[in-house]
mmCIF file of C-alpha atoms in Angstrom:
data_model
loop_
_atom_site.group_PDB
_atom_site.id
_atom_site.type_symbol
_atom_site.label_atom_id
_atom_site.label_comp_id
_atom_site.label_asym_id
_atom_site.label_seq_id
_atom_site.Cartn_x
_atom_site.Cartn_y
_atom_site.Cartn_z
ATOM 1 C CA MET A 17 22.984 25.353 -5.750
ATOM 2 C CA THR A 18 25.446 27.609 -3.951
ATOM 3 C CA ASP A 19 28.489 26.428 -2.019
ATOM 4 C CA VAL A 20 26.821 27.414 1.256
ATOM 5 C CA GLN A 21 23.729 25.384 0.388
ATOM 6 C CA ALA A 22 25.887 22.390 -0.552
ATOM 7 C CA LEU A 23 27.770 22.729 2.740
ATOM 8 C CA ALA A 24 24.530 22.857 4.722
ATOM 9 C CA LEU A 25 23.038 19.874 2.900
ATOM 10 C CA GLY A 26 26.268 17.919 3.337
ATOM 11 C CA PHE A 27 26.122 18.655 7.055
ATOM 12 C CA LEU A 28 22.529 17.419 7.224
ATOM 13 C CA GLN A 29 23.486 14.288 5.294
ATOM 14 C CA GLY A 30 26.505 13.465 7.442
ATOM 15 C CA PHE A 31 24.765 14.305 10.719
ATOM 16 C CA SER A 32 21.655 12.251 10.051
ATOM 17 C CA GLU A 33 22.963 9.308 7.986
ATOM 18 C CA TRP A 34 24.126 7.150 10.883
ATOM 19 C CA LEU A 35 21.721 8.388 13.536
ATOM 20 C CA PRO A 36 18.257 6.742 13.531
ATOM 21 C CA ILE A 37 16.601 9.970 12.346
ATOM 22 C CA SER A 38 16.514 9.615 8.510
ATOM 23 C CA SER A 39 18.994 11.457 6.330
ATOM 24 C CA THR A 40 16.489 11.380 3.456
ATOM 25 C CA ALA A 41 13.989 13.381 5.510
ATOM 26 C CA HIS A 42 16.563 15.987 6.520
ATOM 27 C CA VAL A 43 17.987 16.442 3.022
ATOM 28 C CA ALA A 44 14.506 16.533 1.438
ATOM 29 C CA VAL A 45 13.415 19.298 3.826
ATOM 30 C CA GLY A 46 16.686 21.151 3.239
ATOM 31 C CA LEU A 47 16.274 21.007 -0.535
ATOM 32 C CA ARG A 48 12.744 22.372 -0.303
ATOM 33 C CA LEU A 49 13.679 25.157 2.127
ATOM 34 C CA PHE A 50 16.436 26.212 -0.277
ATOM 35 C CA GLY A 51 13.953 26.180 -3.146
ATOM 36 C CA LEU A 52 15.753 23.323 -4.875
ATOM 37 C CA SER A 53 14.203 20.356 -6.634
ATOM 38 C CA ASP A 54 13.628 17.094 -4.782
ATOM 39 C CA SER A 55 12.621 15.212 -7.918
ATOM 40 C CA ALA A 56 13.984 11.760 -8.727
ATOM 41 C CA ALA A 57 16.381 13.351 -11.216
ATOM 42 C CA PHE A 58 17.890 15.623 -8.583
ATOM 43 C CA GLY A 59 16.957 14.967 -4.968
ATOM 44 C CA SER A 60 17.456 11.202 -4.948
ATOM 45 C CA VAL A 61 20.686 11.544 -6.934
ATOM 46 C CA PHE A 62 22.065 14.229 -4.630
ATOM 47 C CA THR A 63 21.139 12.174 -1.565
ATOM 48 C CA ALA A 64 22.571 8.906 -2.897
ATOM 49 C CA VAL A 65 25.852 10.416 -4.104
ATOM 50 C CA SER A 66 26.475 12.594 -1.040
ATOM 51 C CA GLN A 67 25.902 9.468 1.062
ATOM 52 C CA LEU A 68 29.207 8.197 -0.309
ATOM 53 C CA GLY A 69 30.945 10.687 1.980
ATOM 54 C CA SER A 70 29.214 9.137 4.977
ATOM 55 C CA VAL A 71 30.080 5.680 3.650
ATOM 56 C CA LEU A 72 33.764 6.565 3.367
ATOM 57 C CA ALA A 73 33.693 7.786 6.965
ATOM 58 C CA ALA A 74 32.219 4.452 8.063
ATOM 59 C CA LEU A 75 34.699 2.440 5.984
ATOM 60 C CA ILE A 76 37.615 4.160 7.675
ATOM 61 C CA TYR A 77 36.031 4.189 11.140
ATOM 62 C CA PHE A 78 35.277 0.456 10.961
ATOM 63 C CA ARG A 79 38.396 -0.507 8.979
ATOM 64 C CA ARG A 80 39.475 -3.039 11.605
ATOM 65 C CA ASP A 81 36.017 -4.597 11.753
ATOM 66 C CA ILE A 82 35.813 -4.809 7.971
ATOM 67 C CA ALA A 83 39.283 -6.283 7.690
ATOM 68 C CA ALA A 84 38.409 -8.862 10.327
ATOM 69 C CA VAL A 85 35.138 -9.766 8.600
ATOM 70 C CA LEU A 86 36.998 -10.258 5.327
ATOM 71 C CA ALA A 87 39.704 -12.168 7.212
ATOM 72 C CA LYS A 88 42.508 -10.398 5.402
ATOM 73 C CA PRO A 89 45.275 -9.307 7.797
ATOM 74 C CA GLY A 90 46.804 -6.012 6.779
ATOM 75 C CA PHE A 91 43.667 -4.874 4.944
ATOM 76 C CA MET A 92 43.560 -1.063 4.685
ATOM 77 C CA GLY A 93 46.918 -0.863 6.406
ATOM 78 C CA GLN A 94 45.811 -2.475 9.656
ATOM 79 C CA ALA A 95 47.250 -5.630 11.175
ATOM 80 C CA VAL A 96 44.180 -7.641 12.129
ATOM 81 C CA GLU A 97 43.706 -10.878 13.978
ATOM 82 C CA ALA A 98 40.337 -12.090 12.760
ATOM 83 C CA ASP A 99 38.529 -14.330 15.231
ATOM 84 C CA GLN A 100 35.579 -16.590 14.559
ATOM 85 C CA THR A 101 33.088 -13.910 15.640
ATOM 86 C CA ASP A 102 34.364 -11.470 13.044
ATOM 87 C CA ARG A 103 34.431 -14.009 10.250
ATOM 88 C CA ARG A 104 30.920 -15.252 10.899
ATOM 89 C CA LEU A 105 29.521 -11.762 10.193
ATOM 90 C CA LEU A 106 30.198 -12.015 6.471
ATOM 91 C CA LEU A 107 27.330 -14.392 5.656
ATOM 92 C CA PRO A 108 24.694 -12.518 7.734
ATOM 93 C CA ILE A 109 25.775 -9.246 6.104
ATOM 94 C CA ALA A 110 25.560 -10.775 2.627
ATOM 95 C CA ALA A 111 22.156 -12.324 3.322
ATOM 96 C CA GLY A 112 20.927 -9.150 4.996
ATOM 97 C CA THR A 113 21.797 -7.085 1.931
ATOM 98 C CA LEU A 114 19.559 -9.089 -0.418
ATOM 99 C CA PRO A 115 16.144 -7.826 0.822
ATOM 100 C CA VAL A 116 16.983 -4.150 0.289
ATOM 101 C CA VAL A 117 18.453 -4.850 -3.157
ATOM 102 C CA ILE A 118 15.408 -6.839 -4.272
ATOM 103 C CA CYS A 119 12.893 -4.351 -2.863
ATOM 104 C CA GLY A 120 14.878 -1.417 -4.212
ATOM 105 C CA LEU A 121 14.689 -2.819 -7.734
ATOM 106 C CA LEU A 122 11.032 -3.831 -7.473
ATOM 107 C CA PHE A 123 9.752 -0.571 -5.995
ATOM 108 C CA LYS A 124 12.237 1.906 -7.459
ATOM 109 C CA ASP A 125 9.610 4.025 -9.245
ATOM 110 C CA ALA A 126 7.466 4.373 -6.122
ATOM 111 C CA ILE A 127 10.466 5.174 -3.917
ATOM 112 C CA GLU A 128 11.668 7.912 -6.252
ATOM 113 C CA GLY A 129 8.146 9.137 -6.989
ATOM 114 C CA PRO A 130 5.086 9.324 -4.727
ATOM 115 C CA LEU A 131 6.872 8.028 -1.620
ATOM 116 C CA ARG A 132 9.165 11.082 -1.624
ATOM 117 C CA GLY A 133 6.225 13.283 -0.642
ATOM 118 C CA MET A 134 6.604 15.176 2.626
ATOM 119 C CA ASN A 135 3.412 13.677 4.044
ATOM 120 C CA VAL A 136 4.891 10.199 3.635
ATOM 121 C CA ILE A 137 8.193 11.320 5.143
ATOM 122 C CA ALA A 138 6.508 12.941 8.151
ATOM 123 C CA GLY A 139 4.322 9.884 8.679
ATOM 124 C CA SER A 140 7.353 7.590 8.487
ATOM 125 C CA MET A 141 9.304 9.721 10.957
ATOM 126 C CA ILE A 142 6.524 9.430 13.525
ATOM 127 C CA SER A 143 5.310 5.868 12.930
ATOM 128 C CA PHE A 144 8.771 4.305 12.919
ATOM 129 C CA ALA A 145 9.614 6.314 16.051
ATOM 130 C CA ILE A 146 6.737 4.579 17.824
ATOM 131 C CA ILE A 147 7.996 1.170 16.700
ATOM 132 C CA LEU A 148 11.557 1.994 17.789
ATOM 133 C CA ALA A 149 10.357 3.162 21.216
ATOM 134 C CA TRP A 150 8.304 0.021 21.787
ATOM 135 C CA VAL A 151 11.039 -2.364 20.650
ATOM 136 C CA ASP A 152 13.706 -0.574 22.696
ATOM 137 C CA TRP A 153 11.482 -0.872 25.759
ATOM 138 C CA ARG A 154 10.665 -4.557 25.225
ATOM 139 C CA SER A 155 14.032 -5.846 23.996
ATOM 140 C CA THR A 156 16.201 -7.975 26.276
ATOM 141 C CA LYS A 157 19.327 -6.250 24.891
ATOM 142 C CA GLN A 158 21.665 -9.036 26.006
ATOM 143 C CA ARG A 159 23.053 -10.579 22.823
ATOM 144 C CA THR A 160 26.452 -9.719 21.355
ATOM 145 C CA LEU A 161 27.843 -10.115 17.842
ATOM 146 C CA GLY A 162 29.243 -13.487 18.843
ATOM 147 C CA SER A 163 25.728 -14.935 18.826
ATOM 148 C CA ILE A 164 24.614 -13.616 15.439
ATOM 149 C CA THR A 165 23.187 -16.113 12.966
ATOM 150 C CA LEU A 166 22.194 -16.169 9.315
ATOM 151 C CA ILE A 167 18.542 -15.785 10.347
ATOM 152 C CA ASP A 168 19.453 -12.670 12.340
ATOM 153 C CA GLY A 169 21.080 -11.221 9.249
ATOM 154 C CA ILE A 170 17.967 -11.867 7.165
ATOM 155 C CA ILE A 171 15.646 -10.383 9.813
ATOM 156 C CA ILE A 172 17.748 -7.240 10.184
ATOM 157 C CA GLY A 173 18.068 -7.136 6.398
ATOM 158 C CA ILE A 174 14.279 -7.086 6.098
ATOM 159 C CA GLY A 175 14.368 -4.165 8.502
ATOM 160 C CA GLN A 176 16.808 -2.461 6.158
ATOM 161 C CA ALA A 177 14.371 -2.975 3.270
ATOM 162 C CA PHE A 178 11.777 -0.911 5.161
ATOM 163 C CA SER A 179 14.286 1.952 5.165
ATOM 164 C CA LEU A 180 13.532 2.394 1.463
ATOM 165 C CA ILE A 181 10.420 4.237 2.645
ATOM 166 C CA PRO A 182 11.625 7.862 2.850
ATOM 167 C CA GLY A 183 11.672 9.017 6.457
ATOM 168 C CA ALA A 184 12.007 5.532 7.939
ATOM 169 C CA SER A 185 15.822 5.751 8.394
ATOM 170 C CA ARG A 186 18.184 2.954 7.446
ATOM 171 C CA SER A 187 19.954 2.932 10.798
ATOM 172 C CA GLY A 188 16.593 3.330 12.540
ATOM 173 C CA THR A 189 14.967 0.293 10.942
ATOM 174 C CA THR A 190 18.038 -1.936 11.205
ATOM 175 C CA ILE A 191 18.739 -0.994 14.825
ATOM 176 C CA THR A 192 15.068 -1.610 15.602
ATOM 177 C CA ALA A 193 15.242 -5.060 13.994
ATOM 178 C CA ALA A 194 18.478 -5.881 15.831
ATOM 179 C CA LEU A 195 16.984 -4.788 19.153
ATOM 180 C CA ALA A 196 13.930 -6.939 18.430
ATOM 181 C CA ALA A 197 16.324 -9.867 17.995
ATOM 182 C CA GLY A 198 17.693 -9.153 21.485
ATOM 183 C CA PHE A 199 21.018 -7.478 20.693
ATOM 184 C CA GLU A 200 22.627 -4.829 22.887
ATOM 185 C CA ARG A 201 22.075 -1.257 21.699
ATOM 186 C CA ALA A 202 25.707 -0.524 20.774
ATOM 187 C CA THR A 203 26.025 -3.960 19.149
ATOM 188 C CA ALA A 204 22.821 -3.344 17.187
ATOM 189 C CA ALA A 205 24.209 -0.035 15.930
ATOM 190 C CA ARG A 206 27.575 -1.523 14.980
ATOM 191 C CA PHE A 207 26.035 -4.348 12.955
ATOM 192 C CA SER A 208 23.586 -1.860 11.436
ATOM 193 C CA PHE A 209 26.494 0.212 10.132
ATOM 194 C CA LEU A 210 28.349 -2.784 8.721
ATOM 195 C CA LEU A 211 25.191 -4.138 7.082
ATOM 196 C CA SER A 212 24.347 -0.821 5.434
ATOM 197 C CA LEU A 213 27.730 -0.282 3.765
ATOM 198 C CA PRO A 214 27.199 -2.539 0.703
ATOM 199 C CA ALA A 215 23.719 -1.146 -0.010
ATOM 200 C CA ILE A 216 24.587 2.537 0.421
ATOM 201 C CA THR A 217 27.797 2.205 -1.586
ATOM 202 C CA GLY A 218 26.014 0.379 -4.391
ATOM 203 C CA ALA A 219 23.133 2.872 -4.490
ATOM 204 C CA GLY A 220 25.464 5.872 -4.522
ATOM 205 C CA LEU A 221 27.668 4.538 -7.307
ATOM 206 C CA TYR A 222 24.635 3.411 -9.320
ATOM 207 C CA GLU A 223 22.997 6.853 -9.156
ATOM 208 C CA LEU A 224 26.288 8.597 -9.931
ATOM 209 C CA ILE A 225 26.898 6.485 -13.042
ATOM 210 C CA ARG A 226 23.256 6.608 -14.105
ATOM 211 C CA HIS A 227 22.957 10.403 -13.894
ATOM 212 C CA TRP A 228 26.565 11.445 -14.513
ATOM 213 C CA GLU A 229 25.798 13.296 -17.741
ATOM 214 C CA ALA A 230 22.878 15.159 -16.136
ATOM 215 C CA VAL A 231 25.055 16.091 -13.150
ATOM 216 C CA MET A 232 27.743 17.430 -15.467
ATOM 217 C CA ALA A 233 25.257 19.341 -17.630
ATOM 218 C CA ALA A 234 23.641 20.966 -14.598
ATOM 219 C CA GLY A 235 26.991 22.038 -13.166
ATOM 220 C CA MET A 236 26.396 19.957 -10.045
ATOM 221 C CA VAL A 237 29.868 18.454 -9.681
ATOM 222 C CA ARG A 238 31.227 21.170 -7.378
ATOM 223 C CA PRO A 239 28.178 21.237 -5.029
ATOM 224 C CA ILE A 240 28.103 17.452 -4.816
ATOM 225 C CA VAL A 241 31.832 17.312 -4.020
ATOM 226 C CA ILE A 242 31.400 19.943 -1.284
ATOM 227 C CA ALA A 243 28.404 18.104 0.168
ATOM 228 C CA THR A 244 30.168 14.733 0.013
ATOM 229 C CA VAL A 245 33.328 15.978 1.746
ATOM 230 C CA THR A 246 31.236 17.670 4.424
ATOM 231 C CA ALA A 247 29.182 14.497 4.895
ATOM 232 C CA PHE A 248 32.425 12.554 5.388
ATOM 233 C CA VAL A 249 33.692 14.798 8.190
ATOM 234 C CA VAL A 250 30.355 15.127 9.967
ATOM 235 C CA GLY A 251 29.510 11.460 9.366
ATOM 236 C CA TRP A 252 32.645 10.354 11.202
ATOM 237 C CA ALA A 253 31.664 12.410 14.245
ATOM 238 C CA SER A 254 28.093 11.112 14.022
ATOM 239 C CA ILE A 255 29.200 7.458 14.128
ATOM 240 C CA ASP A 256 31.437 8.045 17.129
ATOM 241 C CA LEU A 257 28.706 9.995 18.909
ATOM 242 C CA LEU A 258 26.061 7.312 18.435
ATOM 243 C CA LEU A 259 28.211 4.373 19.542
ATOM 244 C CA LYS A 260 29.319 6.180 22.705
ATOM 245 C CA PHE A 261 25.793 7.415 23.414
ATOM 246 C CA LEU A 262 24.169 3.985 23.119
ATOM 247 C CA ARG A 263 26.584 2.385 25.577
ATOM 248 C CA ARG A 264 24.883 4.324 28.379
ATOM 249 C CA ASN A 265 21.573 5.590 27.038
ATOM 250 C CA SER A 266 18.316 4.376 25.528
ATOM 251 C CA MET A 267 16.797 5.353 22.186
ATOM 252 C CA THR A 268 14.402 7.823 23.833
ATOM 253 C CA ALA A 269 16.237 10.953 22.657
ATOM 254 C CA PHE A 270 16.067 9.833 19.026
ATOM 255 C CA VAL A 271 12.409 8.837 19.359
ATOM 256 C CA LEU A 272 11.513 12.287 20.705
ATOM 257 C CA TYR A 273 13.613 13.961 18.010
ATOM 258 C CA ARG A 274 11.771 12.036 15.300
ATOM 259 C CA PHE A 275 8.418 13.110 16.737
ATOM 260 C CA VAL A 276 9.517 16.745 16.765
ATOM 261 C CA VAL A 277 10.886 16.679 13.209
ATOM 262 C CA GLY A 278 7.822 14.841 11.931
ATOM 263 C CA GLY A 279 5.578 17.429 13.561
ATOM 264 C CA VAL A 280 7.633 20.317 12.177
ATOM 265 C CA ILE A 281 7.427 18.864 8.665
ATOM 266 C CA ILE A 282 3.640 18.621 8.946
ATOM 267 C CA MET A 283 3.416 22.251 10.107
ATOM 268 C CA LEU A 284 5.719 23.445 7.318
ATOM 269 C CA VAL A 285 3.589 21.678 4.723
ATOM 270 C CA MET A 286 0.283 22.890 6.184
ATOM 271 C CA SER A 287 1.554 26.480 6.359
ATOM 272 C CA GLY A 288 2.754 26.340 2.763
ATOM 273 C CA VAL A 289 6.411 26.954 3.634
ATOM 274 C CA ILE A 290 7.450 23.797 1.794
ATOM 275 C CA ALA A 291 5.684 21.856 -0.925
ATOM 276 C CA PRO A 292 4.119 18.522 -0.014
#
């Protein structure tokens, strides 16, 4: 992998991680277009580790929120006055993390194997776009974080478990679940980000430790560092863009984008440009 390829893949990772458009789909297509492997020993590792750049961007962007949730004034250098709303998020986040952890362990082989096929990814891009469009249209979108309950956390956490299907999108499935529960769009996105941090961080560190020797032997440290740093910078901008966008707009743009990308993937596979 060249530095330019790592930069491009890091951009794709950072751009798509927090938007409801599936970073896995974008990175998988990028790897194939560059003629690189998307096997479990490479593609999933590269994706999981480079996600840590996006995670770091979210940790810094939401440092006040995180400090308030943990109820530790001065956390990460910020003086925080944690109110009851902030503190009550901790239990829903913890409960909402369990489904994705359990499903990730149970279905790990399938997720890293047959489910990484481009046909599955394209199908997920389109099918979950339909669900997102319908839920966004039907949702009341009135609830704020102050009304969140443990049950909400579990429901949105189940949505996060569906994101294990490549192409579904972690932010897409969790925002969809939050909208279905009646939360405002921007609120749904904010809780989605906070909920995803433990799972993404854990997955990235697990894959890094698990495949560290293989990464070193393949000379992948430099490309992964480049991709991770790029994902951090672009990921920060992506978070800010989405939160501002959802305060005034619906999910329609992302739904249409998912349809287009899903269709393009199908055409690329059918034309033989990328392997299925």
